[in-house]
Coordinates of N, CA and C in Angstrom, one line a residue:
Chain P
D133 N 25.3 9.4 -28.3 CA 24.4 8.8 -27.4 C 24.8 8.2 -26.1
G134 N 24.7 8.1 -24.9 CA 24.5 7.3 -23.6 C 23.8 6.4 -23.9
G135 N 23.9 5.1 -23.7 CA 23.0 4.1 -23.3 C 24.1 2.8 -22.7
I136 N 23.8 1.5 -23.2 CA 24.4 0.0 -22.5 C 24.4 -1.0 -23.6
T137 N 25.8 -1.2 -24.0 CA 25.9 -2.4 -24.9 C 26.5 -3.5 -24.1
Q138 N 26.0 -4.4 -25.0 CA 26.1 -5.7 -24.8 C 26.8 -6.5 -25.7
S139 N 28.1 -7.3 -25.5 CA 28.1 -8.5 -26.6 C 29.2 -9.0 -25.7
P140 N 28.7 -10.6 -26.7 CA 28.5 -10.2 -28.2 C 26.5 -10.5 -28.7
K141 N 26.1 -10.4 -29.9 CA 24.3 -10.8 -29.1 C 24.1 -11.8 -29.6
Y142 N 25.1 -12.5 -29.8 CA 24.7 -14.4 -30.0 C 26.5 -15.1 -29.8
L143 N 25.6 -15.9 -28.8 CA 26.9 -16.8 -27.8 C 26.9 -18.2 -27.7
F144 N 27.4 -18.7 -28.4 CA 27.8 -20.2 -28.0 C 28.9 -21.1 -27.8
R145 N 28.9 -21.6 -26.4 CA 29.7 -22.4 -25.6 C 29.1 -23.7 -25.3
K146 N 30.6 -25.0 -25.8 CA 30.3 -26.1 -25.3 C 30.0 -26.5 -23.5
E147 N 29.3 -27.1 -23.3 CA 29.1 -28.3 -21.9 C 30.6 -27.5 -21.5
G148 N 30.9 -27.1 -20.2 CA 31.8 -27.5 -19.4 C 32.8 -25.9 -19.3
Q149 N 32.5 -24.8 -20.4 CA 33.5 -24.1 -20.1 C 32.7 -23.1 -19.8
N150 N 33.4 -21.9 -18.7 CA 32.6 -20.8 -18.2 C 33.4 -19.7 -19.9
V151 N 32.4 -18.7 -19.8 CA 31.7 -18.0 -20.5 C 31.6 -16.8 -20.1
T152 N 32.5 -15.4 -20.2 CA 31.9 -14.3 -19.4 C 30.7 -13.2 -20.4
L153 N 30.2 -12.4 -20.0 CA 29.2 -10.9 -21.4 C 29.8 -10.3 -20.9
S154 N 30.0 -9.1 -21.2 CA 30.5 -8.2 -21.3 C 28.7 -7.3 -21.1
C155 N 29.3 -6.5 -20.3 CA 28.7 -5.1 -19.9 C 28.4 -4.2 -20.0
E156 N 28.9 -3.0 -21.0 CA 29.4 -1.4 -20.8 C 28.1 -0.2 -20.1
Q157 N 28.0 1.0 -19.4 CA 28.0 1.6 -19.6 C 28.3 3.4 -20.2
N158 N 27.2 3.5 -20.1 CA 28.4 5.1 -20.6 C 27.5 6.5 -20.2
L159 N 26.7 6.4 -19.0 CA 25.4 7.0 -18.4 C 26.1 7.2 -17.4
N160 N 27.2 6.8 -17.3 CA 27.4 7.8 -15.1 C 26.5 6.5 -14.4
H161 N 25.9 5.9 -14.5 CA 25.1 4.9 -13.0 C 26.0 4.5 -12.3
D162 N 25.4 4.0 -11.1 CA 26.2 4.1 -10.1 C 26.0 2.5 -9.4
A163 N 24.4 1.8 -10.4 CA 24.1 0.8 -10.6 C 23.4 -0.4 -11.6
M164 N 24.2 -1.1 -11.3 CA 24.0 -2.1 -13.0 C 23.6 -3.3 -12.1
Y165 N 22.5 -4.0 -13.1 CA 21.7 -4.6 -12.8 C 22.1 -6.4 -13.6
W166 N 22.1 -7.7 -14.1 CA 22.0 -8.6 -14.9 C 21.2 -10.1 -14.1
Y167 N 20.3 -9.1 -15.2 CA 19.1 -10.7 -15.0 C 18.8 -11.8 -16.1
R168 N 18.4 -12.6 -16.2 CA 18.5 -13.8 -17.3 C 17.0 -13.5 -17.5
Q169 N 16.5 -14.1 -19.2 CA 15.3 -14.2 -19.8 C 15.0 -15.4 -19.9
D170 N 13.9 -16.7 -19.7 CA 13.8 -17.9 -20.6 C 11.8 -17.2 -20.7
P171 N 11.6 -17.9 -21.5 CA 10.5 -17.4 -22.8 C 9.0 -18.2 -20.9
G172 N 7.9 -17.1 -20.8 CA 7.4 -17.1 -20.3 C 8.1 -17.1 -18.7
Q173 N 9.3 -16.6 -18.3 CA 8.9 -16.7 -17.5 C 9.3 -14.5 -17.1
G174 N 9.7 -14.6 -17.8 CA 9.9 -12.9 -16.7 C 10.8 -12.7 -16.9
L175 N 12.1 -11.4 -16.7 CA 12.9 -11.4 -15.7 C 13.1 -12.0 -14.2
R176 N 14.6 -12.7 -13.9 CA 15.4 -13.4 -13.3 C 16.3 -12.4 -12.3
L177 N 16.8 -12.3 -12.1 CA 17.4 -11.0 -10.9 C 18.9 -11.9 -10.4
I178 N 20.3 -12.2 -11.4 CA 21.4 -12.5 -11.2 C 21.7 -11.8 -10.1
Y179 N 22.2 -11.0 -10.1 CA 23.9 -9.7 -9.4 C 22.9 -9.0 -9.7
Y180 N 24.0 -7.6 -8.6 CA 23.0 -5.7 -9.4 C 24.5 -5.5 -8.3
S181 N 24.9 -4.1 -8.7 CA 25.8 -3.8 -8.0 C 25.6 -2.5 -8.0
Q182 N 25.6 -1.6 -6.5 CA 25.2 -0.3 -6.1 C 26.2 0.8 -6.5
I183 N 27.7 0.2 -6.9 CA 28.5 1.3 -7.0 C 29.8 -0.1 -7.3
V184 N 31.2 0.8 -7.0 CA 32.3 0.5 -8.1 C 32.8 -0.5 -6.9
N185 N 32.8 -2.0 -7.3 CA 33.9 -2.9 -6.0 C 32.9 -3.1 -5.5
D186 N 31.7 -3.7 -5.2 CA 30.7 -4.0 -4.1 C 30.0 -4.4 -5.1
F187 N 29.1 -5.7 -5.1 CA 27.6 -6.2 -5.9 C 27.5 -7.5 -4.6
Q188 N 26.1 -8.0 -5.0 CA 25.3 -8.2 -3.6 C 24.2 -9.9 -5.3
K189 N 24.4 -11.2 -4.6 CA 23.6 -12.0 -5.3 C 21.7 -11.6 -5.5
G190 N 21.4 -11.5 -6.2 CA 20.2 -11.5 -6.7 C 19.3 -13.1 -6.9
D191 N 18.0 -13.4 -7.4 CA 17.4 -14.1 -6.7 C 17.9 -15.7 -7.4
I192 N 19.0 -15.5 -8.7 CA 19.2 -16.7 -9.0 C 20.6 -16.7 -9.2
A193 N 21.1 -16.1 -8.3 CA 23.1 -16.6 -9.1 C 24.0 -17.3 -8.6
E194 N 23.8 -18.6 -8.5 CA 24.6 -19.7 -8.1 C 24.9 -20.0 -9.9
G195 N 26.3 -20.4 -9.5 CA 27.0 -21.0 -10.9 C 27.7 -19.3 -12.0
Y196 N 26.8 -18.2 -11.3 CA 26.8 -17.1 -12.2 C 27.9 -16.0 -10.9
S197 N 29.3 -15.6 -11.4 CA 30.0 -15.0 -10.8 C 29.8 -13.1 -11.7
V198 N 30.6 -12.0 -11.0 CA 30.5 -11.3 -11.8 C 31.3 -10.1 -10.7
S199 N 31.7 -9.1 -11.4 CA 33.3 -7.9 -11.0 C 32.6 -6.5 -11.6
R200 N 32.9 -6.1 -10.6 CA 32.5 -4.0 -11.0 C 34.2 -3.1 -9.9
E201 N 34.5 -3.7 -11.8 CA 36.3 -3.6 -10.4 C 36.4 -1.5 -11.6
K202 N 35.5 -0.9 -12.4 CA 34.7 -0.4 -13.3 C 34.2 0.8 -13.2
K203 N 33.2 1.6 -12.7 CA 32.2 2.4 -12.7 C 31.0 1.7 -14.0
E204 N 31.6 2.1 -15.9 CA 31.1 1.8 -16.7 C 30.7 0.7 -16.7
S205 N 31.0 -1.0 -16.2 CA 31.2 -2.2 -16.6 C 31.2 -3.1 -15.9
F206 N 30.3 -3.7 -15.7 CA 29.7 -4.8 -14.9 C 30.0 -6.3 -15.8
P207 N 31.1 -6.7 -16.2 CA 30.6 -8.4 -16.9 C 30.1 -9.1 -15.5
L208 N 29.7 -10.5 -16.8 CA 29.0 -11.4 -16.2 C 29.6 -12.8 -16.5
T209 N 30.1 -13.6 -15.4 CA 31.0 -15.2 -16.1 C 29.9 -15.5 -15.4
V210 N 29.7 -16.8 -16.6 CA 27.9 -18.3 -16.9 C 29.1 -19.5 -16.7
T211 N 29.4 -19.6 -15.7 CA 30.5 -21.2 -15.2 C 30.7 -22.4 -15.7
S212 N 30.4 -23.2 -15.5 CA 30.1 -24.7 -15.5 C 29.4 -25.2 -15.1
A213 N 29.2 -24.7 -13.5 CA 28.3 -25.2 -12.3 C 26.7 -24.9 -13.3
Q214 N 26.7 -23.9 -13.3 CA 25.0 -22.8 -13.7 C 25.3 -24.2 -15.3
K215 N 23.9 -25.1 -14.5 CA 23.1 -26.1 -14.8 C 22.4 -25.8 -16.1
N216 N 21.8 -25.0 -16.8 CA 20.6 -25.1 -17.7 C 21.1 -23.2 -17.7
P217 N 22.5 -23.2 -18.8 CA 23.0 -21.6 -18.6 C 22.2 -21.0 -20.3
T218 N 21.2 -22.1 -20.9 CA 21.0 -21.3 -22.4 C 19.9 -20.1 -21.3
A219 N 19.8 -19.1 -22.5 CA 19.1 -18.2 -21.9 C 19.3 -16.9 -23.1
F220 N 18.2 -16.1 -22.5 CA 19.2 -14.3 -23.1 C 18.9 -13.2 -21.0
Y221 N 19.9 -13.1 -21.4 CA 21.1 -13.4 -20.0 C 20.8 -10.7 -21.1
L222 N 20.0 -9.8 -19.9 CA 19.6 -9.0 -20.1 C 20.4 -7.7 -19.6
C223 N 21.9 -6.9 -18.9 CA 22.2 -6.0 -18.3 C 21.6 -4.5 -18.3
A224 N 21.5 -4.0 -16.8 CA 20.1 -3.0 -16.6 C 21.4 -2.1 -15.7
S225 N 21.4 -0.5 -15.7 CA 22.0 0.2 -15.6 C 20.3 1.0 -14.7
S226 N 21.0 1.7 -13.5 CA 19.7 2.9 -13.0 C 21.3 4.0 -12.4
S227 N 20.1 4.9 -11.9 CA 21.2 6.0 -11.6 C 21.6 5.5 -10.4
G228 N 20.1 5.3 -9.1 CA 20.4 5.2 -7.9 C 18.8 4.7 -6.9
W229 N 18.5 4.9 -5.8 CA 18.0 4.4 -4.8 C 16.4 4.9 -5.9
R230 N 16.6 5.9 -5.6 CA 15.2 6.2 -5.6 C 14.4 5.2 -6.5
S231 N 12.9 5.6 -6.1 CA 11.6 5.6 -6.7 C 11.5 5.4 -8.4
T232 N 11.7 6.8 -8.6 CA 12.1 7.6 -9.6 C 12.3 6.6 -11.0
D233 N 13.5 6.0 -10.3 CA 14.8 6.0 -11.3 C 14.2 4.7 -12.1
T234 N 14.6 5.1 -13.0 CA 14.5 4.4 -14.4 C 15.2 3.6 -14.7
Q235 N 15.2 1.8 -14.9 CA 16.6 1.1 -15.6 C 17.1 1.2 -17.1
Y236 N 17.1 1.2 -17.3 CA 17.6 1.7 -19.3 C 19.0 -0.2 -19.2
F237 N 17.6 -0.4 -19.5 CA 18.7 -1.8 -20.6 C 19.5 -1.8 -21.6
G238 N 20.2 -3.0 -21.2 CA 20.7 -3.2 -22.9 C 20.5 -4.0 -24.0
P239 N 21.6 -4.0 -25.7 CA 19.9 -5.0 -26.0 C 20.2 -6.8 -26.1
G240 N 21.1 -7.1 -25.1 CA 20.7 -8.6 -25.0 C 22.0 -9.1 -25.5
T241 N 22.2 -10.9 -24.1 CA 23.4 -11.6 -25.5 C 22.2 -12.5 -24.9
R242 N 22.1 -13.5 -26.5 CA 22.1 -15.0 -26.2 C 23.0 -15.4 -26.2
L243 N 23.1 -16.6 -25.3 CA 23.7 -17.8 -24.8 C 22.7 -19.1 -25.1
T244 N 23.8 -19.7 -26.0 CA 23.2 -21.2 -26.1 C 24.4 -22.5 -25.7
V245 N 24.4 -22.8 -25.2 CA 25.2 -24.6 -25.3 C 24.9 -25.9 -25.5
L246 N 25.7 -25.7 -26.5 CA 25.6 -26.9 -27.4 C 26.0 -28.3 -27.0
Chain H
G155 N 6.2 -9.2 1.0 CA 7.2 -7.9 0.3 C 6.2 -7.4 -1.0
N156 N 6.0 -6.9 -2.0 CA 6.4 -6.0 -2.9 C 5.7 -7.3 -4.6
S157 N 5.0 -7.2 -4.8 CA 4.7 -8.3 -6.1 C 4.0 -7.1 -7.3
V158 N 4.5 -8.0 -8.2 CA 3.1 -6.6 -9.5 C 2.0 -8.6 -10.1
T159 N 1.2 -8.2 -10.6 CA 0.2 -8.8 -11.0 C 0.1 -8.6 -13.0
Q160 N 0.1 -9.1 -13.8 CA -0.1 -9.0 -14.6 C -0.8 -9.9 -15.2
M161 N -1.8 -9.3 -16.5 CA -2.9 -10.3 -17.5 C -1.7 -11.2 -17.8
E162 N -2.9 -12.7 -18.2 CA -2.0 -13.6 -18.9 C -1.6 -12.9 -20.1
G163 N -0.9 -13.8 -21.5 CA -1.3 -13.4 -21.9 C -1.6 -14.5 -23.3
P164 N -1.0 -14.6 -24.4 CA -0.1 -13.7 -25.9 C -2.2 -12.6 -25.9
V165 N -2.0 -11.3 -25.9 CA -3.6 -10.7 -26.2 C -3.4 -10.5 -27.1
T166 N -3.8 -10.8 -28.3 CA -4.5 -10.3 -30.2 C -5.4 -9.8 -30.3
L167 N -4.9 -8.7 -30.9 CA -5.7 -7.4 -31.5 C -6.0 -7.5 -33.1
S168 N -6.5 -7.1 -33.8 CA -6.7 -6.4 -35.1 C -6.1 -5.2 -35.0
E169 N -5.5 -4.3 -36.6 CA -5.3 -3.3 -35.7 C -5.9 -2.2 -35.8
E170 N -6.1 -1.8 -35.1 CA -7.0 -0.1 -35.3 C -8.0 -0.4 -34.0
A171 N -7.8 -1.8 -33.4 CA -8.7 -2.2 -31.7 C -7.4 -1.1 -30.1
F172 N -9.0 -1.2 -30.3 CA -8.4 -0.5 -28.4 C -7.6 -1.9 -27.5
L173 N -6.5 -1.2 -26.9 CA -6.1 -1.9 -26.0 C -6.4 -2.2 -24.9
T174 N -6.4 -2.8 -23.7 CA -6.0 -3.3 -22.4 C -5.3 -4.0 -21.4
I175 N -4.0 -3.4 -21.1 CA -3.2 -4.9 -20.6 C -3.6 -4.4 -19.3
N176 N -4.1 -5.1 -18.7 CA -4.1 -4.8 -16.6 C -3.2 -4.6 -15.6
C177 N -2.7 -4.8 -14.6 CA -1.5 -4.0 -13.9 C -1.9 -4.4 -12.6
T178 N -1.8 -5.0 -11.3 CA -2.3 -4.4 -10.9 C -0.9 -5.3 -9.0
Y179 N -0.4 -4.1 -8.5 CA 0.1 -4.8 -7.9 C -0.3 -4.2 -6.1
T180 N 0.9 -5.0 -5.1 CA 0.7 -5.4 -4.1 C 2.4 -4.2 -3.3
A181 N 2.0 -3.1 -2.5 CA 3.7 -2.5 -2.1 C 3.1 -1.9 -0.6
T182 N 4.5 -2.3 0.2 CA 4.4 -1.7 1.3 C 4.4 -0.1 1.5
G183 N 5.0 0.8 1.1 CA 5.4 1.7 0.5 C 4.7 2.4 -0.2
Y184 N 5.4 3.8 -1.1 CA 4.2 4.7 -1.9 C 5.4 4.5 -3.2
P185 N 4.8 3.5 -3.7 CA 6.3 2.9 -5.0 C 5.9 4.0 -6.0
S186 N 6.8 4.3 -7.1 CA 7.1 4.7 -8.6 C 6.5 3.2 -9.3
L187 N 6.0 3.6 -10.6 CA 4.5 3.2 -10.9 C 5.8 2.7 -12.7
F188 N 5.6 1.5 -13.2 CA 6.6 1.9 -15.2 C 5.8 1.1 -15.4
W189 N 5.9 1.1 -17.3 CA 5.6 -0.3 -19.0 C 6.3 0.6 -18.7
Y190 N 7.4 -1.1 -19.2 CA 8.6 -1.3 -19.9 C 8.3 -2.5 -21.2
V191 N 8.6 -2.2 -22.5 CA 8.2 -2.4 -23.8 C 9.3 -3.5 -24.2
Q192 N 9.2 -4.4 -24.7 CA 10.4 -5.2 -25.7 C 9.7 -5.2 -26.6
Y193 N 10.6 -5.4 -27.3 CA 10.5 -5.6 -28.8 C 10.8 -6.7 -29.3
P194 N 10.7 -7.6 -30.0 CA 11.3 -9.5 -30.3 C 12.8 -9.0 -30.2
G195 N 13.7 -10.1 -29.6 CA 15.2 -10.0 -30.0 C 15.9 -8.8 -29.4
E196 N 15.2 -7.7 -28.6 CA 15.3 -6.2 -28.1 C 15.2 -6.4 -26.3
G197 N 16.4 -6.1 -25.8 CA 16.3 -5.2 -24.3 C 15.0 -4.5 -24.1
L198 N 14.6 -5.0 -22.9 CA 13.2 -3.5 -22.2 C 13.7 -1.9 -22.2
Q199 N 13.1 -1.2 -23.0 CA 13.2 -0.4 -23.2 C 11.7 0.9 -22.3
L200 N 11.6 1.8 -21.5 CA 11.1 2.5 -20.6 C 9.6 2.7 -22.4
L201 N 8.5 2.5 -21.2 CA 7.5 3.2 -22.0 C 7.0 4.3 -21.0
L202 N 6.6 4.2 -20.1 CA 5.3 5.4 -19.6 C 6.3 4.8 -18.3
K203 N 5.9 6.2 -17.0 CA 6.0 6.1 -15.8 C 5.5 6.9 -15.0
A204 N 4.7 6.8 -13.8 CA 3.7 7.5 -12.7 C 4.2 7.7 -11.1
T205 N 4.8 9.0 -10.7 CA 6.0 8.4 -9.6 C 4.9 8.9 -8.5
K206 N 3.5 9.0 -8.9 CA 2.5 9.6 -7.5 C 0.4 9.0 -7.5
A207 N -0.3 8.8 -6.7 CA -0.5 9.0 -6.9 C -1.9 9.9 -8.0
D208 N -2.9 9.3 -8.2 CA -3.8 9.9 -9.9 C -2.5 10.1 -10.9
D209 N -1.5 10.5 -11.3 CA -0.6 10.7 -12.0 C -1.0 9.5 -13.3
K210 N -1.3 10.2 -14.7 CA -1.0 9.8 -15.5 C 0.2 9.7 -16.2
G211 N 0.7 8.3 -17.0 CA 1.9 8.6 -18.0 C 1.2 8.4 -19.2
S212 N 2.2 8.7 -20.5 CA 2.1 8.9 -21.6 C 2.9 8.7 -22.4
N213 N 2.8 8.4 -23.6 CA 3.7 7.8 -24.8 C 3.9 7.1 -25.5
K214 N 4.1 7.7 -26.9 CA 3.6 7.1 -28.2 C 2.5 6.4 -28.5
G215 N 1.2 7.8 -28.0 CA -1.1 7.0 -27.7 C -0.8 6.4 -26.6
F216 N 0.5 5.8 -25.7 CA -0.6 4.5 -24.7 C -0.7 5.1 -23.0
E217 N -0.9 5.4 -22.6 CA -1.7 6.0 -21.2 C -2.0 4.3 -20.1
A218 N -1.7 5.1 -19.3 CA -1.8 4.8 -17.5 C -1.6 5.6 -16.6
T219 N -3.3 5.2 -15.4 CA -2.8 5.8 -14.6 C -2.9 5.8 -13.5
Y220 N -2.2 6.1 -13.0 CA -1.7 5.1 -11.2 C -3.4 5.6 -10.4
R221 N -2.8 4.6 -10.1 CA -4.4 4.1 -9.6 C -4.2 3.9 -7.7
K222 N -4.1 4.5 -6.4 CA -4.0 4.1 -5.3 C -5.3 3.0 -4.8
E223 N -6.3 3.8 -4.9 CA -7.2 2.5 -4.3 C -7.8 1.9 -4.9
T224 N -7.3 1.3 -6.0 CA -7.4 -0.7 -6.9 C -6.0 -0.7 -6.8
T225 N -4.8 0.0 -6.9 CA -3.5 -0.5 -6.6 C -3.4 -0.9 -8.2
S226 N -3.9 -0.4 -8.7 CA -3.7 -0.3 -10.5 C -3.0 0.7 -11.4
F227 N -2.5 -0.1 -12.6 CA -2.5 0.8 -13.3 C -1.7 0.0 -14.7
H228 N -3.4 0.6 -14.6 CA -3.3 -0.6 -15.9 C -2.6 0.1 -17.3
L229 N -2.4 -0.7 -18.7 CA -2.2 0.4 -20.5 C -3.3 0.3 -21.2
E230 N -2.7 1.2 -21.4 CA -4.4 1.0 -22.7 C -3.8 2.5 -23.8
K231 N -4.6 1.8 -25.2 CA -3.9 2.2 -26.4 C -5.3 2.9 -26.9
G232 N -5.7 3.9 -27.9 CA -6.9 4.0 -28.8 C -7.5 2.8 -29.4
S233 N -6.3 3.0 -30.3 CA -6.1 2.6 -32.1 C -4.3 1.3 -32.5
V234 N -4.0 -0.1 -32.4 CA -3.6 -0.2 -31.9 C -2.1 -0.7 -33.3
Q235 N -1.3 -0.4 -33.4 CA -1.0 -0.4 -34.6 C -0.3 -2.2 -34.1
V236 N 0.2 -3.0 -36.0 CA 1.5 -3.5 -36.1 C 2.7 -3.7 -35.4
S237 N 3.1 -2.6 -35.5 CA 4.7 -2.4 -35.1 C 4.7 -2.3 -33.4
D238 N 3.4 -2.0 -32.2 CA 3.2 -2.2 -31.3 C 3.1 -3.7 -31.0
S239 N 3.4 -5.3 -31.8 CA 3.6 -6.5 -31.5 C 5.2 -6.1 -30.6
A240 N 4.7 -7.1 -29.8 CA 5.9 -6.6 -28.2 C 5.2 -7.1 -27.4
V241 N 5.9 -7.8 -26.4 CA 5.8 -7.7 -24.3 C 6.3 -6.7 -23.9
Y242 N 4.7 -6.4 -23.0 CA 4.4 -5.3 -22.1 C 5.1 -5.8 -21.0
F243 N 5.7 -4.8 -19.8 CA 6.2 -5.2 -18.4 C 5.6 -4.1 -17.5
C244 N 4.8 -5.0 -16.6 CA 5.0 -3.6 -15.6 C 5.9 -3.6 -14.1
A245 N 5.8 -2.5 -13.9 CA 7.3 -2.5 -12.7 C 6.3 -1.4 -12.3
L246 N 7.0 -2.3 -10.6 CA 7.3 -1.2 -9.3 C 8.5 -0.7 -9.3
R247 N 9.0 0.5 -8.4 CA 9.9 0.5 -7.8 C 10.0 1.5 -6.5
E248 N 10.0 0.9 -5.3 CA 10.3 1.7 -3.7 C 11.3 3.2 -3.9
G249 N 11.1 3.8 -2.8 CA 12.5 4.3 -2.6 C 13.6 4.0 -1.7
G250 N 14.9 4.2 -2.3 CA 15.5 3.1 -0.9 C 16.1 1.9 -1.4
S251 N 14.8 1.5 -2.3 CA 15.9 -0.5 -2.6 C 15.9 0.0 -4.3
Y252 N 17.4 -1.5 -4.0 CA 17.8 -0.9 -5.6 C 16.4 -1.9 -7.0
I253 N 16.5 -2.6 -6.1 CA 15.6 -3.7 -6.7 C 14.0 -3.5 -7.0
P254 N 13.3 -3.5 -8.4 CA 12.0 -3.0 -9.0 C 11.8 -4.6 -8.5
T255 N 10.3 -4.7 -8.9 CA 9.7 -5.4 -9.4 C 9.1 -5.3 -10.0
F256 N 9.0 -6.5 -11.2 CA 9.1 -6.7 -12.2 C 7.7 -7.8 -12.5
G257 N 6.6 -7.8 -13.0 CA 5.5 -8.1 -13.7 C 6.1 -9.3 -15.1
R258 N 5.0 -10.6 -14.9 CA 5.4 -11.2 -16.1 C 5.1 -11.5 -17.4
G259 N 5.2 -10.0 -17.5 CA 4.7 -9.7 -18.6 C 4.0 -9.9 -20.2
T260 N 3.6 -9.3 -20.8 CA 1.7 -9.7 -21.0 C 2.5 -9.5 -23.0
S261 N 2.6 -10.4 -23.8 CA 2.8 -10.6 -24.8 C 1.4 -9.9 -25.6
L262 N 1.9 -9.2 -26.6 CA 1.2 -8.5 -27.6 C 1.2 -8.7 -29.0
I263 N -0.2 -9.2 -29.8 CA 0.5 -9.5 -30.8 C -0.7 -8.9 -31.6
V264 N -0.4 -8.0 -32.6 CA -1.6 -7.6 -33.6 C -1.6 -7.9 -35.1
H265 N -2.8 -8.0 -35.3 CA -2.9 -8.6 -36.2 C -3.0 -7.7 -37.5
P266 N -2.8 -7.7 -39.1 CA -3.1 -6.4 -39.9 C -4.9 -6.8 -40.5

């Protein structure tokens, strides 16, 4: 079955540590996205990538970094510079830039900073 | 810029009640409109979409009609079930843009 996988589902980290969240898709989609979700705040875009080896900052990129070395993979690193990293992180993909293109979401990773 | 406004939640209903979740939008072009659903602890999944004015999207008993004259895309269901309890997101996407615009989400709670 085609889809998006995120791992791990739950992640705990100590303050001051960097942590990397995994996102893999087998939908052959060009575009991939990372969102952050906090209670009552909807979705906020962190980074997106239109194609391999290219990515753009979203609305809240500070304290995060990404890479896009392979079409199917778009890992997100939450660095120690991110002041409030505890949140639910969602990865998504879509086939392109058409208005009709649906976004497909992974199951999410819940990050808790201890 | 583009924007999507959804009614504040939570919306609390009894099983078999009629559901309406309002969504209005502002867009510069001719967007497609989407409803996504997020069940507790999960990612979002597409519920339905409409790609042009007067189109009706439907799925699992939910419906929404793309109304250009009122810039609305209200979600309706005739008889809700406990299993419909979730957060519902309205979204729009314009051609040429990689970035959809999402509403803040509306939580639906259905009691037996």
